[in-house]
Short mmCIF file of C-alpha atoms in Angstrom, two decimals:
data_model
loop_
_atom_site.label_atom_id
_atom_site.label_comp_id
_atom_site.label_asym_id
_atom_site.label_seq_id
_atom_site.Cartn_x
_atom_site.Cartn_y
_atom_site.Cartn_z
CA UNK A 1 87.77 -27.66 -50.84
CA UNK A 2 86.66 -26.62 -47.45
CA UNK A 3 83.06 -27.41 -46.70
CA UNK A 4 80.78 -24.49 -46.07
CA UNK A 5 79.01 -24.62 -42.79
CA UNK A 6 75.49 -23.28 -42.62
CA UNK A 7 74.82 -20.81 -39.92
CA UNK A 8 72.20 -22.09 -37.54
CA UNK A 9 69.30 -19.73 -37.03
CA UNK A 10 68.41 -19.15 -33.41
CA UNK A 11 65.12 -20.83 -32.58
CA UNK A 12 62.37 -18.48 -31.47
CA UNK A 13 59.97 -19.94 -28.95
CA UNK A 14 56.25 -19.10 -29.39
CA UNK A 15 55.08 -17.31 -26.28
CA UNK A 16 51.35 -17.40 -25.57
CA UNK A 17 49.87 -13.94 -25.07
CA UNK A 18 46.49 -15.18 -23.76
CA UNK A 19 45.95 -14.32 -20.11
CA UNK A 20 45.65 -17.21 -17.76
CA UNK A 21 42.30 -17.66 -16.02
CA UNK A 22 43.43 -17.75 -12.41
CA UNK A 23 41.43 -18.10 -9.21
CA UNK A 24 41.87 -14.41 -8.50
CA UNK A 25 40.38 -13.44 -11.86
CA UNK A 26 37.54 -15.87 -11.34
CA UNK A 27 36.84 -14.32 -7.93
CA UNK A 28 36.84 -10.81 -9.44
CA UNK A 29 34.52 -12.03 -12.20
CA UNK A 30 32.03 -13.29 -9.64
CA UNK A 31 32.38 -10.77 -6.84
CA UNK A 32 33.71 -7.79 -8.80
CA UNK A 33 36.24 -5.15 -7.89
CA UNK A 34 36.37 -1.42 -7.24
CA UNK A 35 36.23 -0.64 -10.96
CA UNK A 36 33.59 -3.17 -12.03
CA UNK A 37 30.65 -4.92 -10.42
CA UNK A 38 30.77 -8.69 -10.25
CA UNK A 39 28.62 -11.08 -12.25
CA UNK A 40 26.96 -12.46 -9.12
CA UNK A 41 25.76 -9.04 -7.94
CA UNK A 42 24.52 -8.05 -11.38
CA UNK A 43 22.70 -11.38 -11.77
CA UNK A 44 20.94 -11.01 -8.41
CA UNK A 45 19.91 -7.40 -9.16
CA UNK A 46 18.48 -8.22 -12.58
CA UNK A 47 16.76 -11.35 -11.26
CA UNK A 48 15.03 -9.29 -8.55
CA UNK A 49 14.06 -6.59 -11.06
CA UNK A 50 12.59 -9.17 -13.43
CA UNK A 51 10.63 -10.88 -10.66
CA UNK A 52 9.29 -7.62 -9.21
CA UNK A 53 8.54 -6.25 -12.69
CA UNK A 54 6.62 -9.42 -13.58
CA UNK A 55 4.46 -9.05 -10.47
CA UNK A 56 3.47 -5.53 -11.59
CA UNK A 57 3.12 -6.19 -15.31
CA UNK A 58 1.30 -9.54 -15.08
CA UNK A 59 -2.15 -8.01 -14.27
CA UNK A 60 -1.82 -5.57 -17.17
CA UNK A 61 -0.84 -8.32 -19.62
CA UNK A 62 -3.71 -10.47 -18.39
CA UNK A 63 -6.11 -7.53 -18.75
CA UNK A 64 -4.98 -6.79 -22.31
CA UNK A 65 -5.23 -10.46 -23.29
CA UNK A 66 -8.71 -10.93 -21.84
CA UNK A 67 -10.04 -7.69 -23.27
CA UNK A 68 -9.61 -8.87 -26.87
CA UNK A 69 -11.24 -12.29 -26.40
CA UNK A 70 -14.66 -13.30 -27.62
CA UNK A 71 -17.16 -15.23 -25.52
CA UNK A 72 -16.10 -18.44 -27.25
CA UNK A 73 -12.47 -17.79 -26.29
CA UNK A 74 -13.45 -17.30 -22.67
CA UNK A 75 -15.30 -20.61 -22.62
CA UNK A 76 -12.52 -22.46 -24.46
CA UNK A 77 -10.11 -23.92 -21.86
CA UNK A 78 -7.38 -24.33 -24.49
CA UNK A 79 -7.09 -20.54 -24.94
CA UNK A 80 -5.30 -18.85 -22.06
CA UNK A 81 -3.32 -15.85 -23.32
CA UNK A 82 -3.56 -15.41 -27.08
CA UNK A 83 -7.13 -14.94 -28.38
CA UNK A 84 -8.24 -16.61 -31.59
CA UNK A 85 -8.89 -13.15 -33.06
CA UNK A 86 -8.77 -9.56 -31.89
CA UNK A 87 -12.32 -8.66 -30.90
CA UNK A 88 -12.44 -4.86 -31.02
CA UNK A 89 -16.19 -4.85 -30.37
CA UNK A 90 -15.44 -5.23 -26.65
CA UNK A 91 -13.72 -1.84 -26.61
CA UNK A 92 -16.40 -0.28 -28.80
CA UNK A 93 -19.25 -1.39 -26.55
CA UNK A 94 -17.35 -0.53 -23.36
CA UNK A 95 -16.52 2.96 -24.67
CA UNK A 96 -20.12 3.65 -25.66
CA UNK A 97 -21.50 2.44 -22.32
CA UNK A 98 -18.97 4.62 -20.42
CA UNK A 99 -19.53 7.66 -22.69
CA UNK A 100 -15.78 7.59 -23.11
CA UNK A 101 -15.01 10.93 -24.76
CA UNK A 102 -17.31 12.94 -22.50
CA UNK A 103 -16.01 11.22 -19.37
CA UNK A 104 -12.44 11.51 -20.61
CA UNK A 105 -12.75 15.28 -21.07
CA UNK A 106 -14.31 15.71 -17.63
CA UNK A 107 -11.60 13.50 -16.09
CA UNK A 108 -8.92 15.75 -17.60
CA UNK A 109 -10.59 18.80 -16.04
CA UNK A 110 -11.19 17.15 -12.66
CA UNK A 111 -7.57 15.99 -12.44
CA UNK A 112 -5.80 18.75 -14.38
CA UNK A 113 -7.22 21.95 -12.89
CA UNK A 114 -6.61 20.98 -9.22
CA UNK A 115 -3.13 19.79 -10.20
CA UNK A 116 -2.29 23.25 -11.57
CA UNK A 117 -3.67 24.82 -8.39
CA UNK A 118 -1.59 22.42 -6.30
CA UNK A 119 1.54 23.42 -8.20
CA UNK A 120 0.92 27.11 -7.58
CA UNK A 121 -0.08 26.99 -3.92
CA UNK A 122 2.33 24.24 -2.77
CA UNK A 123 5.31 25.85 -4.50
CA UNK A 124 4.58 29.22 -2.85
CA UNK A 125 4.11 27.64 0.59
CA UNK A 126 7.23 25.48 0.20
CA UNK A 127 9.29 28.48 -0.90
CA UNK A 128 8.12 30.56 2.03
CA UNK A 129 8.98 27.82 4.51
CA UNK A 130 12.39 27.27 2.93
CA UNK A 131 13.53 30.89 2.54
CA UNK A 132 11.98 32.86 5.38
CA UNK A 133 12.35 32.67 9.13
CA UNK A 134 9.33 33.66 11.20
CA UNK A 135 7.89 32.85 14.62
CA UNK A 136 5.97 29.59 14.69
CA UNK A 137 7.64 28.13 11.60
CA UNK A 138 8.20 24.75 13.26
CA UNK A 139 4.59 24.75 14.41
CA UNK A 140 3.43 25.28 10.83
CA UNK A 141 5.62 22.39 9.63
CA UNK A 142 4.21 20.23 12.39
CA UNK A 143 0.63 21.07 11.38
CA UNK A 144 1.44 20.21 7.74
CA UNK A 145 2.83 16.84 8.80
CA UNK A 146 -0.18 16.23 11.06
CA UNK A 147 -2.66 16.94 8.24
CA UNK A 148 -0.81 14.43 6.07
CA UNK A 149 -0.90 11.74 8.78
CA UNK A 150 -4.54 12.44 9.73
CA UNK A 151 -6.90 10.05 7.86
CA UNK A 152 -9.22 11.81 5.45
CA UNK A 153 -12.19 9.79 6.75
CA UNK A 154 -12.08 11.78 10.00
CA UNK A 155 -12.65 15.13 8.27
CA UNK A 156 -14.93 13.83 5.53
CA UNK A 157 -18.29 14.65 7.16
CA UNK A 158 -17.29 18.15 8.40
CA UNK A 159 -15.86 18.90 4.97
CA UNK A 160 -19.06 17.74 3.30
CA UNK A 161 -21.14 19.99 5.58
CA UNK A 162 -18.80 22.93 4.89
CA UNK A 163 -19.02 22.48 1.12
CA UNK A 164 -22.80 22.15 1.37
CA UNK A 165 -23.07 25.43 3.30
CA UNK A 166 -20.80 27.12 0.76
CA UNK A 167 -22.92 25.80 -2.10
CA UNK A 168 -20.04 24.22 -4.04
CA UNK A 169 -21.17 20.58 -3.85
CA UNK A 170 -21.53 19.05 -7.27
CA UNK A 171 -19.08 21.49 -8.84
CA UNK A 172 -15.40 21.43 -9.71
CA UNK A 173 -14.84 24.07 -7.01
CA UNK A 174 -14.97 21.29 -4.41
CA UNK A 175 -11.53 20.25 -5.67
CA UNK A 176 -10.21 23.58 -6.96
CA UNK A 177 -10.78 25.71 -3.86
CA UNK A 178 -8.88 23.42 -1.40
CA UNK A 179 -6.05 23.06 -3.93
CA UNK A 180 -5.75 26.85 -4.20
CA UNK A 181 -5.40 27.04 -0.41
CA UNK A 182 -2.75 24.30 -0.28
CA UNK A 183 -5.14 21.65 1.08
CA UNK A 184 -5.79 19.53 -2.00
CA UNK A 185 -5.51 15.75 -2.11
CA UNK A 186 -2.13 14.83 -0.54
CA UNK A 187 -1.06 18.48 -0.77
CA UNK A 188 1.05 18.33 2.43
CA UNK A 189 3.52 15.95 0.82
CA UNK A 190 3.78 18.28 -2.19
CA UNK A 191 4.57 21.18 0.15
CA UNK A 192 7.32 19.12 1.75
CA UNK A 193 8.75 18.22 -1.67
CA UNK A 194 8.99 21.89 -2.66
CA UNK A 195 10.26 22.86 0.78
CA UNK A 196 13.07 20.30 0.59
CA UNK A 197 13.98 21.32 -2.97
CA UNK A 198 14.05 25.08 -2.36
CA UNK A 199 16.30 24.51 0.64
CA UNK A 200 18.89 23.06 -1.77
CA UNK A 201 18.87 26.01 -4.17
CA UNK A 202 22.02 28.13 -3.51
CA UNK A 203 21.22 31.30 -1.59
CA UNK A 204 23.78 33.28 -3.62
CA UNK A 205 21.43 33.16 -6.62
CA UNK A 206 18.64 34.81 -4.64
CA UNK A 207 21.03 37.33 -3.08
CA UNK A 208 22.48 38.24 -6.49
CA UNK A 209 18.97 38.83 -7.85
CA UNK A 210 18.11 41.02 -4.88
CA UNK A 211 21.26 43.07 -5.45
CA UNK A 212 20.15 43.60 -9.04
CA UNK A 213 16.84 44.95 -7.78
CA UNK A 214 14.62 41.88 -7.93
CA UNK A 215 11.93 41.60 -5.28
CA UNK A 216 10.63 38.50 -3.57
CA UNK A 217 8.08 37.65 -6.24
CA UNK A 218 10.49 38.22 -9.12
CA UNK A 219 13.16 36.11 -7.41
CA UNK A 220 10.62 33.34 -6.95
CA UNK A 221 9.18 33.34 -10.47
CA UNK A 222 12.41 34.12 -12.36
CA UNK A 223 15.02 32.13 -10.42
CA UNK A 224 13.65 29.65 -7.91
CA UNK A 225 10.65 28.31 -9.80
CA UNK A 226 12.46 27.67 -13.15
CA UNK A 227 15.18 25.75 -11.30
CA UNK A 228 12.54 23.63 -9.55
CA UNK A 229 11.58 21.69 -12.68
CA UNK A 230 12.36 18.31 -11.03
CA UNK A 231 9.96 19.05 -8.18
CA UNK A 232 7.35 20.42 -10.60
CA UNK A 233 7.40 17.27 -12.74
CA UNK A 234 7.23 15.01 -9.70
CA UNK A 235 4.33 16.90 -8.11
CA UNK A 236 2.46 17.16 -11.42
CA UNK A 237 2.58 13.43 -12.08
CA UNK A 238 1.64 12.37 -8.57
CA UNK A 239 -1.11 14.95 -8.18
CA UNK A 240 -2.68 14.18 -11.56
CA UNK A 241 -2.67 10.43 -10.93
CA UNK A 242 -4.13 10.80 -7.44
CA UNK A 243 -6.94 13.06 -8.63
CA UNK A 244 -7.56 10.80 -11.62
CA UNK A 245 -7.87 7.62 -9.50
CA UNK A 246 -9.89 9.23 -6.71
CA UNK A 247 -13.41 7.89 -7.04
CA UNK A 248 -14.90 8.15 -3.55
CA UNK A 249 -14.21 11.84 -2.95
CA UNK A 250 -15.14 12.65 -6.54
CA UNK A 251 -18.51 10.96 -6.11
CA UNK A 252 -19.09 12.69 -2.78
CA UNK A 253 -17.98 16.24 -3.58
CA UNK A 254 -17.86 16.77 -7.35
CA UNK A 255 -20.42 14.37 -8.78
CA UNK A 256 -22.64 14.92 -5.76
CA UNK A 257 -24.25 12.20 -3.70
CA UNK A 258 -27.44 14.14 -3.00
CA UNK A 259 -27.26 16.67 -5.82
CA UNK A 260 -27.67 16.03 -9.51
CA UNK A 261 -24.42 16.96 -11.15
CA UNK A 262 -23.22 16.61 -14.72
CA UNK A 263 -19.65 15.88 -13.60
CA UNK A 264 -18.26 12.39 -13.87
CA UNK A 265 -15.00 10.62 -14.66
CA UNK A 266 -13.77 7.41 -16.22
CA UNK A 267 -13.06 5.90 -12.81
CA UNK A 268 -16.61 6.63 -11.64
CA UNK A 269 -18.00 5.19 -14.85
CA UNK A 270 -15.90 2.10 -14.25
CA UNK A 271 -17.18 1.68 -10.69
CA UNK A 272 -20.76 1.73 -12.05
CA UNK A 273 -19.84 -0.18 -15.19
CA UNK A 274 -22.41 -2.98 -14.82
CA UNK A 275 -25.38 -0.63 -14.42
CA UNK A 276 -24.13 1.74 -17.13
CA UNK A 277 -23.67 -1.16 -19.54
CA UNK A 278 -27.16 -2.44 -18.74
CA UNK A 279 -28.64 0.98 -19.54
CA UNK A 280 -26.60 1.14 -22.74
CA UNK A 281 -27.77 -2.33 -23.81
CA UNK A 282 -31.42 -1.32 -23.40
CA UNK A 283 -31.09 1.83 -25.51
CA UNK A 284 -28.63 0.54 -28.14
CA UNK A 285 -29.97 0.31 -31.67
CA UNK A 286 -27.58 -2.46 -32.77
CA UNK A 287 -27.02 -5.90 -31.31
CA UNK A 288 -25.14 -5.75 -28.04
CA UNK A 289 -23.23 -8.60 -26.45
CA UNK A 290 -24.25 -9.45 -22.91
CA UNK A 291 -21.71 -8.27 -20.39
CA UNK A 292 -18.82 -10.65 -19.76
CA UNK A 293 -15.27 -10.62 -18.43
CA UNK A 294 -13.78 -9.40 -21.72
CA UNK A 295 -16.01 -6.32 -21.80
CA UNK A 296 -15.21 -5.62 -18.14
CA UNK A 297 -11.48 -5.83 -18.90
CA UNK A 298 -11.93 -3.55 -21.93
CA UNK A 299 -13.63 -0.95 -19.74
CA UNK A 300 -10.82 -1.19 -17.18
CA UNK A 301 -8.21 -0.73 -19.90
CA UNK A 302 -10.00 2.36 -21.20
CA UNK A 303 -9.96 3.90 -17.71
CA UNK A 304 -6.20 3.44 -17.22
CA UNK A 305 -5.07 3.90 -20.83
CA UNK A 306 -4.60 7.72 -20.55
CA UNK A 307 -2.35 7.24 -17.51
CA UNK A 308 -0.30 4.58 -19.30
CA UNK A 309 0.18 6.89 -22.28
CA UNK A 310 1.14 9.77 -19.98
CA UNK A 311 3.72 7.67 -18.15
CA UNK A 312 5.10 6.36 -21.44
CA UNK A 313 5.59 9.90 -22.75
CA UNK A 314 6.85 11.54 -19.55
CA UNK A 315 8.84 8.75 -17.90
CA UNK A 316 12.12 9.98 -19.40
CA UNK A 317 11.56 13.48 -17.99
CA UNK A 318 10.48 12.00 -14.66
CA UNK A 319 13.71 9.99 -14.34
CA UNK A 320 15.77 13.02 -15.36
CA UNK A 321 13.99 15.12 -12.74
CA UNK A 322 15.01 12.65 -10.05
CA UNK A 323 18.63 12.67 -11.28
CA UNK A 324 18.78 16.48 -11.26
CA UNK A 325 17.80 16.88 -7.62
CA UNK A 326 21.44 16.68 -6.47
CA UNK A 327 22.01 20.44 -6.21
CA UNK A 328 24.55 21.62 -3.68
CA UNK A 329 23.04 24.10 -1.25
CA UNK A 330 24.68 26.51 1.14
#
């Protein structure tokens, strides 16, 4: 009988589908390409951000750590960052010596009211410079730049004499009145911010509103100002922080150097923290710890805590306001 021959199956070779790691791919991984940034560039950027961020955040971390320590922790060389227990009495005593809630409310008024006035006056001035042509416009811009470059110490004594003759020393009007006239603290830079932003708003929007019967004021309040939310957020944050941290001018004009005024702020209370704490210790009914570094750090934290909370809440809107400034103008 004939022998049956088995058909031989063709052999299938296993082909590897894994991409080979070539020198070109390694170079793209390090240096990147048009579609993707390289590992080396990303590593350098993040390393710089971490180093710079540590320089800024280190004092705050040190302040928070020291503010919760007891006197024994300060004297113990083995305790550097983490206290043995959270000593909240430091904050309690610091807040009572600074009259925290009263000073906090007055700080909000001293910083908030001039900020609102700055928003109103600087936006109107910036809009006028951006939308209208008139003789001497470049001269006005030059004067605004000059007032920003001019040191405030040069005009401090004449300003003090002027406020004294007007009878507004020791009142909030020392900050409100200049802000209403577009001459608040760092107001020239706010005018330039609004001027630059309103220049980018398309003119067809204003022209369309004028065709529909809108006047200059209605075009400003209904069209230009609502679209200027990025500039408004930026000016609000900067103005509020600058008024909040201003201690010298607040002591000279609002609190009053020669006049007895009831106005104060957390920053002023912090600058006189040692004397205020001494007065508090003499009148306190309960046992008070003698002033030390932890209590000083607690008082400093209380003075900057409202700003930290404000930045934490508004930082997303602040970043979005910067991203939304890319409006195409005509």
